[in-house]
Structure formats: structure tokens, C-alpha cells
mmCIF file of C-alpha atoms and ligand atoms in Angstrom:
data_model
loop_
_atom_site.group_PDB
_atom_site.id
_atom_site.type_symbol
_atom_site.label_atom_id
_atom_site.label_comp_id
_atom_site.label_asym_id
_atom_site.label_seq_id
_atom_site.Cartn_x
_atom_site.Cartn_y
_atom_site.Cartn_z
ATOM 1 C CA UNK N 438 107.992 65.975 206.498
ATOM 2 C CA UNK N 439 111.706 66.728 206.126
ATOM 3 C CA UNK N 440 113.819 64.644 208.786
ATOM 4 C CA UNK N 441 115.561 66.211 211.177
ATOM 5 C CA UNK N 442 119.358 66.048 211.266
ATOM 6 C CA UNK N 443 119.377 63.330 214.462
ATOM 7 C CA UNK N 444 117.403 61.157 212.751
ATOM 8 C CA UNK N 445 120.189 60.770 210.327
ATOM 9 C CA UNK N 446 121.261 57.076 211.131
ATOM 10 C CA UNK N 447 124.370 57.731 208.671
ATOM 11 C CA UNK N 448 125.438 58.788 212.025
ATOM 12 C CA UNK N 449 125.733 55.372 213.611
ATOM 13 C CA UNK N 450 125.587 52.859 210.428
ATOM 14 C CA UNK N 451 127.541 49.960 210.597
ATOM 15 C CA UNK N 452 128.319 50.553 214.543
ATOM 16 C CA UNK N 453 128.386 48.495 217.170
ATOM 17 C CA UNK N 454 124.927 48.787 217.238
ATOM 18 C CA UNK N 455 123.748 47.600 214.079
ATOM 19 C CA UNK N 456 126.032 44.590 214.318
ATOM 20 C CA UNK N 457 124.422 43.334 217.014
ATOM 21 C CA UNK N 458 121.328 44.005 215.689
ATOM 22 C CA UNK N 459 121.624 42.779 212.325
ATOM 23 C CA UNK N 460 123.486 39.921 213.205
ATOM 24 C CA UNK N 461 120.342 38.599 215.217
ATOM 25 C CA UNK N 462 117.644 40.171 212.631
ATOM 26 C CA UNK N 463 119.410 37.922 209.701
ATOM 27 C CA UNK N 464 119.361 34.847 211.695
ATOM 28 C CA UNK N 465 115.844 35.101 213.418
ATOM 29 C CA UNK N 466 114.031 36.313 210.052
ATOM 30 C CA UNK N 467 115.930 32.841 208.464
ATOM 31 C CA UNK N 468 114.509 30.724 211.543
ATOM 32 C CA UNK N 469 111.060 31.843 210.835
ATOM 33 C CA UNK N 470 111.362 30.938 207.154
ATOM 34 C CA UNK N 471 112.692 27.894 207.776
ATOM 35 C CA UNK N 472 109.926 27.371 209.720
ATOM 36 C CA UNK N 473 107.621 28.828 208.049
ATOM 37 C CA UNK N 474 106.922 27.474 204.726
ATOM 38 C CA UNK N 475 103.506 28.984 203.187
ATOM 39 C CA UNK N 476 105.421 32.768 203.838
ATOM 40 C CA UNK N 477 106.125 35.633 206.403
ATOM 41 C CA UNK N 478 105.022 38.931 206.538
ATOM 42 C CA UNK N 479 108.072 40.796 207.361
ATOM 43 C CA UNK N 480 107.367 43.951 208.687
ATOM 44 C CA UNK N 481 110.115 46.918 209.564
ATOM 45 C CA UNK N 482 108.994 49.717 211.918
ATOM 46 C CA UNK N 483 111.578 52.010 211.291
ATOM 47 C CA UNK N 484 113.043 51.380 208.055
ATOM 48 C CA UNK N 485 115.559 54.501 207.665
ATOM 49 C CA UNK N 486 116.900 55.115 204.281
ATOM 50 C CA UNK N 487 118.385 50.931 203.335
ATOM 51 C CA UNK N 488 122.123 51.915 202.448
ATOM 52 C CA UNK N 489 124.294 54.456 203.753
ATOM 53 C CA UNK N 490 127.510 55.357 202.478
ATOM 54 C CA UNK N 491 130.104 55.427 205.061
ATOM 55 C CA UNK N 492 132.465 57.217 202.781
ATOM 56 C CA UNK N 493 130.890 60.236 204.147
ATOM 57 C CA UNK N 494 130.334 58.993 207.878
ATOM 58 C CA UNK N 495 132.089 61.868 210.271
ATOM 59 C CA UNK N 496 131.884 59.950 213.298
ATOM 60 C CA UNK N 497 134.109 56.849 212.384
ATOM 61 C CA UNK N 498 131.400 54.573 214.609
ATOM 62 C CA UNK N 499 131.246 51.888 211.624
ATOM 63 C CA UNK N 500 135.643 51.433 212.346
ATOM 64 C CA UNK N 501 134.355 50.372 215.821
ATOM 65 C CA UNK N 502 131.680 48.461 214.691
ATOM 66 C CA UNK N 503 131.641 46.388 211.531
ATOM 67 C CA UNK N 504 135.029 47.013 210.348
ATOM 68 C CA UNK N 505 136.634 44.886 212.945
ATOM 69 C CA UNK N 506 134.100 42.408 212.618
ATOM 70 C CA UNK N 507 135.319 42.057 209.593
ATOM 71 C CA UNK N 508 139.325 42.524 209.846
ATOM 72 C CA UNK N 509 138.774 39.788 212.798
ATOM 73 C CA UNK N 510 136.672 37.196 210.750
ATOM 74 C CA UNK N 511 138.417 33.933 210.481
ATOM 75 C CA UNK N 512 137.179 30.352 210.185
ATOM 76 C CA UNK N 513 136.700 30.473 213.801
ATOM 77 C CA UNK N 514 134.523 33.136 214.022
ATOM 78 C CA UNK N 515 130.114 31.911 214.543
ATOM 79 C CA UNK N 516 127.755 31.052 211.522
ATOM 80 C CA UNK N 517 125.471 33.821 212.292
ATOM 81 C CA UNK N 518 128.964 36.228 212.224
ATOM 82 C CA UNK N 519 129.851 34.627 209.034
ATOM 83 C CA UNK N 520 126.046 34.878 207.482
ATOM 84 C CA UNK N 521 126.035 38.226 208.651
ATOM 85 C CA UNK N 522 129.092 39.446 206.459
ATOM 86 C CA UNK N 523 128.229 37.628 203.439
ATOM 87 C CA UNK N 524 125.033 39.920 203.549
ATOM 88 C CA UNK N 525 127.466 42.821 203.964
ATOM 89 C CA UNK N 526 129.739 42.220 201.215
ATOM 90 C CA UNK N 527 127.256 41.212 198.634
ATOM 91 C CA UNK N 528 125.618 44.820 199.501
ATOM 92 C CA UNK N 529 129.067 45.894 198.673
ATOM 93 C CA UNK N 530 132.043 43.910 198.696
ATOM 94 C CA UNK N 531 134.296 46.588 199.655
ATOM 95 C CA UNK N 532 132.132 48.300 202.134
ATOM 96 C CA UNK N 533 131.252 51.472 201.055
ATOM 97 C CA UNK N 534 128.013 51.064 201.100
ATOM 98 C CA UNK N 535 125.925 49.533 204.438
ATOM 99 C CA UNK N 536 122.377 48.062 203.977
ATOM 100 C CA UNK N 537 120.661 48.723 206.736
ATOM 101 C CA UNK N 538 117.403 46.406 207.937
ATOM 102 C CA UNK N 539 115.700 46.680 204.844
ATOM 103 C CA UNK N 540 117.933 45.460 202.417
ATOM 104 C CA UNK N 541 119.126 42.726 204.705
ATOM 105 C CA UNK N 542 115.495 41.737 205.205
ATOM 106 C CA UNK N 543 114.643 41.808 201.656
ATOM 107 C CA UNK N 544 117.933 39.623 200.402
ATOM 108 C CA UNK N 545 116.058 37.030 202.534
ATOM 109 C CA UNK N 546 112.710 36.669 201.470
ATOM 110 C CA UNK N 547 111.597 34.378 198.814
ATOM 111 C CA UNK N 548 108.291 34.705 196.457
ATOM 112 C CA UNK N 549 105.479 33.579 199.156
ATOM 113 C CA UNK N 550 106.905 36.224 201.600
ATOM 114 C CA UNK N 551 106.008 40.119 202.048
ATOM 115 C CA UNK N 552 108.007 43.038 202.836
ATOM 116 C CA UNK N 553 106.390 46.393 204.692
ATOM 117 C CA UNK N 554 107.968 49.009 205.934
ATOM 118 C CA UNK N 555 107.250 51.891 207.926
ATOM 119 C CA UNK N 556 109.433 55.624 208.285
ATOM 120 C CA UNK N 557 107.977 58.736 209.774
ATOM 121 C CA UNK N 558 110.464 60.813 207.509
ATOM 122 C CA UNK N 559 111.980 58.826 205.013
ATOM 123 C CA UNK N 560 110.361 58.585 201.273
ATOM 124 C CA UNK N 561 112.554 56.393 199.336
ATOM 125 C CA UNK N 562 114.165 53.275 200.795
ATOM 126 C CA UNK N 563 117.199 51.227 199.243
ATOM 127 C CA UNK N 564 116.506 47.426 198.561
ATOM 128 C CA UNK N 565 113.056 46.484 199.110
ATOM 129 C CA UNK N 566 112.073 43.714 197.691
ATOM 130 C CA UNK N 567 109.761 44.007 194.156
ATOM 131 C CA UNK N 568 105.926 45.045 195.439
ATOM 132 C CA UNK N 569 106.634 45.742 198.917
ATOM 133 C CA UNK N 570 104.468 48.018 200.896
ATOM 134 C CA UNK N 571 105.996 51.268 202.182
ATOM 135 C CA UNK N 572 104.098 53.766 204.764
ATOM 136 C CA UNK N 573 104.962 56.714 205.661
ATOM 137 C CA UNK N 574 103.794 57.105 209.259
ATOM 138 C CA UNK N 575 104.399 57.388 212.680
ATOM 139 C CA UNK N 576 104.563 54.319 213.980
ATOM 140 C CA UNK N 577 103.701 54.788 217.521
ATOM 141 C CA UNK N 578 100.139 55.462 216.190
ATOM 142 C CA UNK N 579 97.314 53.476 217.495
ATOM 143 C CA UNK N 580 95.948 52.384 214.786
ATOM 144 C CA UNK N 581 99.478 51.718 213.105
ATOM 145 C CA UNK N 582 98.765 47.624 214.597
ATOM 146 C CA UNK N 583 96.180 47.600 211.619
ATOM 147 C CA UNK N 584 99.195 47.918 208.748
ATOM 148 C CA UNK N 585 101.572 46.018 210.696
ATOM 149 C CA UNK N 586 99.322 43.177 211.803
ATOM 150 C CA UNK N 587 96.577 42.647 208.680
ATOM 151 C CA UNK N 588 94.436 39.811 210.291
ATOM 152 C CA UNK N 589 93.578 38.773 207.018
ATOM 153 C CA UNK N 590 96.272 37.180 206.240
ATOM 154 C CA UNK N 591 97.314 34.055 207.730
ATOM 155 C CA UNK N 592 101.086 34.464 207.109
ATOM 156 C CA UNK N 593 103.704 35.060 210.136
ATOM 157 C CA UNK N 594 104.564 37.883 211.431
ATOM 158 C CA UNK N 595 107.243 39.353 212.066
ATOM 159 C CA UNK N 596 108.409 42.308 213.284
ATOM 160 C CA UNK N 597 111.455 44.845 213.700
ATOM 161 C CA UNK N 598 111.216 47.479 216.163
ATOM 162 C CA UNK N 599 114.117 50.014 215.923
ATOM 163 C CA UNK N 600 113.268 53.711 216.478
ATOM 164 C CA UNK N 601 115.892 56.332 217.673
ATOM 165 C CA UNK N 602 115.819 56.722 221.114
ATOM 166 C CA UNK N 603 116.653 60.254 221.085
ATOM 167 C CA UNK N 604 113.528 60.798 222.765
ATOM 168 C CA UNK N 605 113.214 59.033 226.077
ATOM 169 C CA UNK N 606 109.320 58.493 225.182
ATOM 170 C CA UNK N 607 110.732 56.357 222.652
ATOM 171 C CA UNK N 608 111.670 53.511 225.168
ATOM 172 C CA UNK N 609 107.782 53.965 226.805
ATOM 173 C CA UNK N 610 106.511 53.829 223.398
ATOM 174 C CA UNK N 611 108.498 51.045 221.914
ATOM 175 C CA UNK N 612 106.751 49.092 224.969
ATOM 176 C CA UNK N 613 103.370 50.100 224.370
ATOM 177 C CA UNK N 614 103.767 49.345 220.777
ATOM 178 C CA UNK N 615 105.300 45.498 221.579
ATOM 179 C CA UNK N 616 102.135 45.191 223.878
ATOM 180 C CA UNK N 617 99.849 46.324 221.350
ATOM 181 C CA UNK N 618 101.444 43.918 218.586
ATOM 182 C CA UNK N 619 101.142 40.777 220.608
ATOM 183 C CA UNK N 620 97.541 41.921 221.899
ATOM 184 C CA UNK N 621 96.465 41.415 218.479
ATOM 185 C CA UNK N 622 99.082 38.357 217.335
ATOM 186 C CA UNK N 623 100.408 36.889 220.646
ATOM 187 C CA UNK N 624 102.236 34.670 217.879
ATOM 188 C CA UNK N 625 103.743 36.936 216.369
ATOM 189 C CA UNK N 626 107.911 37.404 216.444
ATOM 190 C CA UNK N 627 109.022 40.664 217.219
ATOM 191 C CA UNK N 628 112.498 42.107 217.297
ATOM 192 C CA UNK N 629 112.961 44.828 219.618
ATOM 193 C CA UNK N 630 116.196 46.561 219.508
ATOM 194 C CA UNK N 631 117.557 48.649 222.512
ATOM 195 C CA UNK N 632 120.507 50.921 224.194
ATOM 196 C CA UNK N 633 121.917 50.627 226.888
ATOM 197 C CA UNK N 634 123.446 54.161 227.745
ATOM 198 C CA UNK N 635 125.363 54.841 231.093
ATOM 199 C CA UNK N 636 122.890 56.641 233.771
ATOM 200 C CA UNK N 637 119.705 56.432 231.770
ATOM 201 C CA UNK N 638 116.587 55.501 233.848
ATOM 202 C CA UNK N 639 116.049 52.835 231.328
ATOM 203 C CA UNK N 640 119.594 51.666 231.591
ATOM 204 C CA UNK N 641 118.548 48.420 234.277
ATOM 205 C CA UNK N 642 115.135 48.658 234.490
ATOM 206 C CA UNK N 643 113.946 48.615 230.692
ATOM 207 C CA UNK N 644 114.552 44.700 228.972
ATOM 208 C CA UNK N 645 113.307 43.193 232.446
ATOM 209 C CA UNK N 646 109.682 45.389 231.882
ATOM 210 C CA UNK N 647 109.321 44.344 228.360
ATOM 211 C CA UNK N 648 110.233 40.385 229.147
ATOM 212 C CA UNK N 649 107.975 40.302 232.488
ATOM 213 C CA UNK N 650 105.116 41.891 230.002
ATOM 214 C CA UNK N 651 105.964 39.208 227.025
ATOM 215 C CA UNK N 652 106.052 36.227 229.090
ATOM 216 C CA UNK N 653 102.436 36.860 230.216
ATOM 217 C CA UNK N 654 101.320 37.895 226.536
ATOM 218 C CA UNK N 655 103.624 36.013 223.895
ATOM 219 C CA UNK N 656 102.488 32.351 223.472
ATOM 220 C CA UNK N 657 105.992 31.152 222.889
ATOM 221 C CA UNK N 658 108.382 32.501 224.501
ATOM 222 C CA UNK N 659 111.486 34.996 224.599
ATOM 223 C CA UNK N 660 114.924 35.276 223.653
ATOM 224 C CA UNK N 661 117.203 38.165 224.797
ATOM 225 C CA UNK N 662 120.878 39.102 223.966
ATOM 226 C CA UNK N 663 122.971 41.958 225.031
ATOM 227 C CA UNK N 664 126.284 43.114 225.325
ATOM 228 C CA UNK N 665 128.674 46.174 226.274
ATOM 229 C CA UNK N 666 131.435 47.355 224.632
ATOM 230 C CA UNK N 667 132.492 50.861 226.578
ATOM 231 C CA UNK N 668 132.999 52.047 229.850
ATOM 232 C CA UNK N 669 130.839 55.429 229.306
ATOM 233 C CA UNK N 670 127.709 57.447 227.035
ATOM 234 C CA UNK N 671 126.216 54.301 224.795
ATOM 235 C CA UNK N 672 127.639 51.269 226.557
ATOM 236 C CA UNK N 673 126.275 48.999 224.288
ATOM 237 C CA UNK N 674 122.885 47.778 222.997
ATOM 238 C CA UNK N 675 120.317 44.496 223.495
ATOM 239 C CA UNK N 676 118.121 42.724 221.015
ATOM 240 C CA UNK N 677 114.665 41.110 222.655
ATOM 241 C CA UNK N 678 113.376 38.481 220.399
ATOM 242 C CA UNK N 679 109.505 37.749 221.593
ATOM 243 C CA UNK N 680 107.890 34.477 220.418
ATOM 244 C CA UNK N 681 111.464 33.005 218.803
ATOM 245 C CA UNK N 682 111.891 30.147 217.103
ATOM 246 C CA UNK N 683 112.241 26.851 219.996
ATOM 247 C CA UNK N 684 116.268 26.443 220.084
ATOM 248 C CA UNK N 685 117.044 30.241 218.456
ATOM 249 C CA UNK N 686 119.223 30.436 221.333
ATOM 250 C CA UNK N 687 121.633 27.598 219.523
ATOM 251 C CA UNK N 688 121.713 29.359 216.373
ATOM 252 C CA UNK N 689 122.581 33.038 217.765
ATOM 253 C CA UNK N 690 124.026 31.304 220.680
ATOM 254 C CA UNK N 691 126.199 31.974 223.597
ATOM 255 C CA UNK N 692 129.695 31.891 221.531
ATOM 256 C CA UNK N 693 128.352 34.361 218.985
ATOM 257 C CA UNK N 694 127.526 36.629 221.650
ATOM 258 C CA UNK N 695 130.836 36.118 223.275
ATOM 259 C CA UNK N 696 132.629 36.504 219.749
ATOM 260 C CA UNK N 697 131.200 39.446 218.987
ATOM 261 C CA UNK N 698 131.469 41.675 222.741
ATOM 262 C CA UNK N 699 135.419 40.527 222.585
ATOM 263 C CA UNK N 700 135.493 41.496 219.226
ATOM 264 C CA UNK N 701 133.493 45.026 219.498
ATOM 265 C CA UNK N 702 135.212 45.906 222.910
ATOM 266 C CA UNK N 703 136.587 49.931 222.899
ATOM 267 C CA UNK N 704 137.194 50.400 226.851
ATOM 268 C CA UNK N 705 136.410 49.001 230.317
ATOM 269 C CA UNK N 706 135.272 45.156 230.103
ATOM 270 C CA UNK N 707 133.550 43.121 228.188
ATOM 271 C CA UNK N 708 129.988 42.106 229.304
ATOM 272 C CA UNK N 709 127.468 39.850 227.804
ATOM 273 C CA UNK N 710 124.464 37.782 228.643
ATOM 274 C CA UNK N 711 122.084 35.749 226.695
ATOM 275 C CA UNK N 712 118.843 33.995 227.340
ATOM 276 C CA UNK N 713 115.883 32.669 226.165
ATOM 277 C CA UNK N 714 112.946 31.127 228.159
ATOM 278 C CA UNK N 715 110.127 29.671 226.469
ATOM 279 C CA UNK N 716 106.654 28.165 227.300
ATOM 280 C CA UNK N 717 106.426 24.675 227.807
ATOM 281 C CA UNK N 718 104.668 22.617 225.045
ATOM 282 C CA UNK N 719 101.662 21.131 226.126
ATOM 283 C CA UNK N 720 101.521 17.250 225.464
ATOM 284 C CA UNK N 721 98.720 15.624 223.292
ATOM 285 C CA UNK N 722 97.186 14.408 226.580
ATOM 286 C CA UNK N 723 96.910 18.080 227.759
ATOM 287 C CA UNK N 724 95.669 19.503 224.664
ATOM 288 C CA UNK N 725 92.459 16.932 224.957
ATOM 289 C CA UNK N 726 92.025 17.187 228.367
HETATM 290 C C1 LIG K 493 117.696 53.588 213.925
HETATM 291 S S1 LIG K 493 116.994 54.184 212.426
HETATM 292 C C2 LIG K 493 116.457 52.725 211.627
HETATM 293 C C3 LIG K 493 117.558 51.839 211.141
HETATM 294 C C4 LIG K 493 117.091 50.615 210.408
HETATM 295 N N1 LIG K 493 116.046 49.878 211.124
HETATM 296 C C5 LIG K 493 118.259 49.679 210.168
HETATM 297 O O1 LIG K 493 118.510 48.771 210.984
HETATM 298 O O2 LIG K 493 118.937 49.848 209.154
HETATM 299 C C6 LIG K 493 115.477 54.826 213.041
HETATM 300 C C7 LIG K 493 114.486 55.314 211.975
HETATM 301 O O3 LIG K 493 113.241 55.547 212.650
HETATM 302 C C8 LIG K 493 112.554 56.594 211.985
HETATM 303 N N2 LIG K 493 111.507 57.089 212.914
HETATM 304 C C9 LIG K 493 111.652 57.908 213.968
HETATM 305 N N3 LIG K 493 110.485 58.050 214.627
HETATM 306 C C10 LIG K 493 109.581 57.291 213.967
HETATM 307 C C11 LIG K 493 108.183 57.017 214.169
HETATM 308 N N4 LIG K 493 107.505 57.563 215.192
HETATM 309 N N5 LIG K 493 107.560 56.179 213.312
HETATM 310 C C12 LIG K 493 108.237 55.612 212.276
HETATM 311 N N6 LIG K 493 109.565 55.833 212.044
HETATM 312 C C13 LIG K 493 110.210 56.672 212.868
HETATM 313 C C14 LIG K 493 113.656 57.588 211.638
HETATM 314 O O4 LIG K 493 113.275 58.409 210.541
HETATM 315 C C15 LIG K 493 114.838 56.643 211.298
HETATM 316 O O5 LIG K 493 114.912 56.445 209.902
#
């Protein structure tokens, strides 16, 4: 299936978007392998293409987005900020190229982990890591669970959910798909990225569905960051992390959040919020009663 031309995430690479994104992607997928010892199954739903060259971006989003990130970085600036363009610059230290999920995923994982990914139009993706499964498929599929979720295998999951958006069905079925996922793993960790664009019905409505849903299905808990950067069109973006690790909120914490809606800001104010709520731990005395 060729892709069609708004697919083309060349588009947006690097924007204000994908720093927000990324940002928390890097620092969850490191939480759950520091947590996770015996290996992770990382799985990304919509892979795109791994690097884009922003030599031949039109749109100029990635001079909004990750080029002041950059020009701004200073000693000051948050770990997960810092972590985030190391992974960058050893993609390419002088920015032409952008790795997109994949590659930043795969820079992470060590020999006990495993990489699959998932495109409905793209055949050959930059920077997986050596024996990584790649599907070409629609994701949104119902029995698409069965390749992201294999229940025999013991590892963690976990998993990025990024699709376009171009197609308001996309926010239903980005839903459906999260609700699926934890039906079958209510462990696992899934990122779900978002937009936030001005007079959509999902503008106010959207995050708050998905978290009500997750907090009754996700055993841990849930972490949610967003933030806005322009007045009008795509305002800005959110990242829901389902089933994080216990104090992820410290590591991609408030000032990170802060840092980065300051730093991203193109017109009107800046606006942020972060959260994370998480199920209490039962005590030993609970668990035998
Ligand atoms: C926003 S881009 C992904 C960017 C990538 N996750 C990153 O962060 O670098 C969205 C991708 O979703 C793919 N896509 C669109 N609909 C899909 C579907 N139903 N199933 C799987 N992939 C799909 C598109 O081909 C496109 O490559």
C-alpha cells in the first residue's frame, strides 16, 4: 500500500509535538527497564519511517520545536531535556537527521529486551534494533492485541500509541485500542500520544475519557502531561502514560514540563499541567486477608 502524502510525518518531525512526546517516551521506556530486569517487550504502534531529514522539511515546524530546545539547553535545563538531546545528537550531531520513536526506542534496549513495530504503510524503518519484529498492518485491527500483546511471554509490555489524527476516528480508535490492550495486560504501560487542536470535539473532552476508562482497567495507575504552545489550529499536544512506573511523575516532573511549554511557546500563553494518580499498594496484611 503506497502512503498517502498526509501520512508523511516529515511534515511535523522534530516539532513541538514530537518533543513532548519523545521526551516522555525516552524516560518512561528507561523507568521500565530499570525496573524491569529479565526484559521488555517494546512495542511501537505506529512506527513511521525512524529518521527524517529535515533538510528537506517545507514547513519549518522542527525550528519551533526541537531547534530551540536545543539553542536554549543549558545546565539548567531537566535530566529528561538533557537525556532527550543526547539521543538527538548521537542520531546526528548536527541535526539533519531526526530519529523518530523507533530509533529512540531501539538506542535503549539492551540484549533481554524486544523491539516490534507496527506501520500500515511504511516498509522499511530506520534503527531497529538487530531481530526486531516489523508488521505491516493496520493497527486498529481486532486481532492486532495478539502481535502486540503475545501472552506467551512473560516480559513487560510496553506500548506506544501514536497514529495521525487526520482522521477524527483516529481519537475513537486510539481509545478502543488502549481498552483492548489493558483488557488483555491490565499491567501493561502504554504511551498514548495526543493533540490538542483549537475547536475539535476532542479538544476537552478526550484525555479525561481515556483516564476515567484506565483508572477502572490499569492495575497501577496513570500519569498524564500536556502542554500548549499557540493561541490557534494545533495548540499543543498531551502524552497519557497508563500503568507508569510509582514516582514517574519525579523523573518527567513538573519543572520539565514547565521548561519545556516556556521553551516551545509561539503565541498566546503558556499552559501546562501534569499529573499522575496511582492505585494504592495493598499492605501484606491485605494481600492475606
Ligand atoms: C505520527 S506518525 C508516527 C511517528 C512515530 N511514532 C515517531 O514518533 O517517530 C504516524 C504513523 O502511523 C501510521 N499509520 C496510520 N494509520 C495506521 C494504522 N491504522 N495502523 C498502523 N499504522 C498507521 C502512518 O503510516 C505513520 O507512519
Amino acid at each position: 500500500m503506497s502512503k498517502p502524502e498526509e501520512y508523511q510525518h516529515l511534515k511535523h518531525a522534530g516539532n513541538h509535538c514530537d518533543v513532548l512526546k519523545h521526551v516522555v517516551f525516552r524516560a518512561c521506556v528507561q523507568e521500565q527497564l530499570n525496573v524491569h530486569e529479565n526484559g521488555i517487550i517494546l512495542v511501537d504502534c505506529h512506527a513511521g519511517e525512524g529518521l527524517y531529514d529535515l533538510s528537506k522539511q517545507t514547513s519549518g515546524d522542527f525550528e519551533r520545536g526541537v531547534a530551540r530546545v536545543v539553542q536554549n539547553l543549558d545546565q539548567t535545563a531537566p535530566p529528561a531535556v538533557h537525556d532527550y538531546v543526547n539521543a538527538i545528537q548521537e542520531a546526528d550531531e548536527y541535526m539533519q537527521f531526526y530519529p523518530g520513536s523507533p530509533m529512540l526506542g531501539a538506542k535503549l534496549l539492551r540484549e533481554q529486551d524486544e523491539h516490534r513495530l507496527v506501520d500500515l504503510y511504511v516498509e522499511d524503518v530506520e534503527g531497529l534494533k538487530d531481530g526486531a519484529l516489523f508488521w505491516q498492518a493496520d493497527v486498529f485491527e481486532a486481532d492486532a492485541v495478539e502481535f502486540l500483546v503475545p501472552n506467551d511471554d512473560d516480559r513487560h509490555k510496553v506500548i506506544l500509541i501514536d497514529p495521525p489524527y487526520l482522521d477524527q476516528e483516529d481519537f475513537y480508535r486510539a481509545k478502543v485500542l488502549t481498552e483492548r490492550i489493558l483488557d488483555r495486560d491490565p499491567y501493561c504501560t502504554i504511551l498514548l500520544w495526543y493533540p490538542m487542536i483549537q475547536k475539535s470535539r476532542w479538544r476537552y473532552g478526550y484525555a479525561k475519557s481515556i483516564k476515567d476508562m484506565a483508572k477502572k482497567k490499569a492495575k497501577l495507575g496513570i500519569y498524564q502531561a500536556w502542554l500548549t504552545v499557540d493561541k490557534e489550529g494545533l495548540q499543543g499536544s498531551g502524552m497519557i502514560v497508563v500503568n507508569p512506573t510509582q514516582r514517574f511523575d519525579e523523573i518527567v516532573d513538573e519543572d520539565t514540563i514547565d521548561w519545556l511549554s516556556a521553551t516551545l511557546l509561539n503565541s498566546g500563553r503558556s499552559d501546562y499541567s501534569l499529573e499522575q494518580w496511582m492505585k494504592k499498594k495493598k499492605t501484606k496484611t491485605e494481600t492475606e486477608a
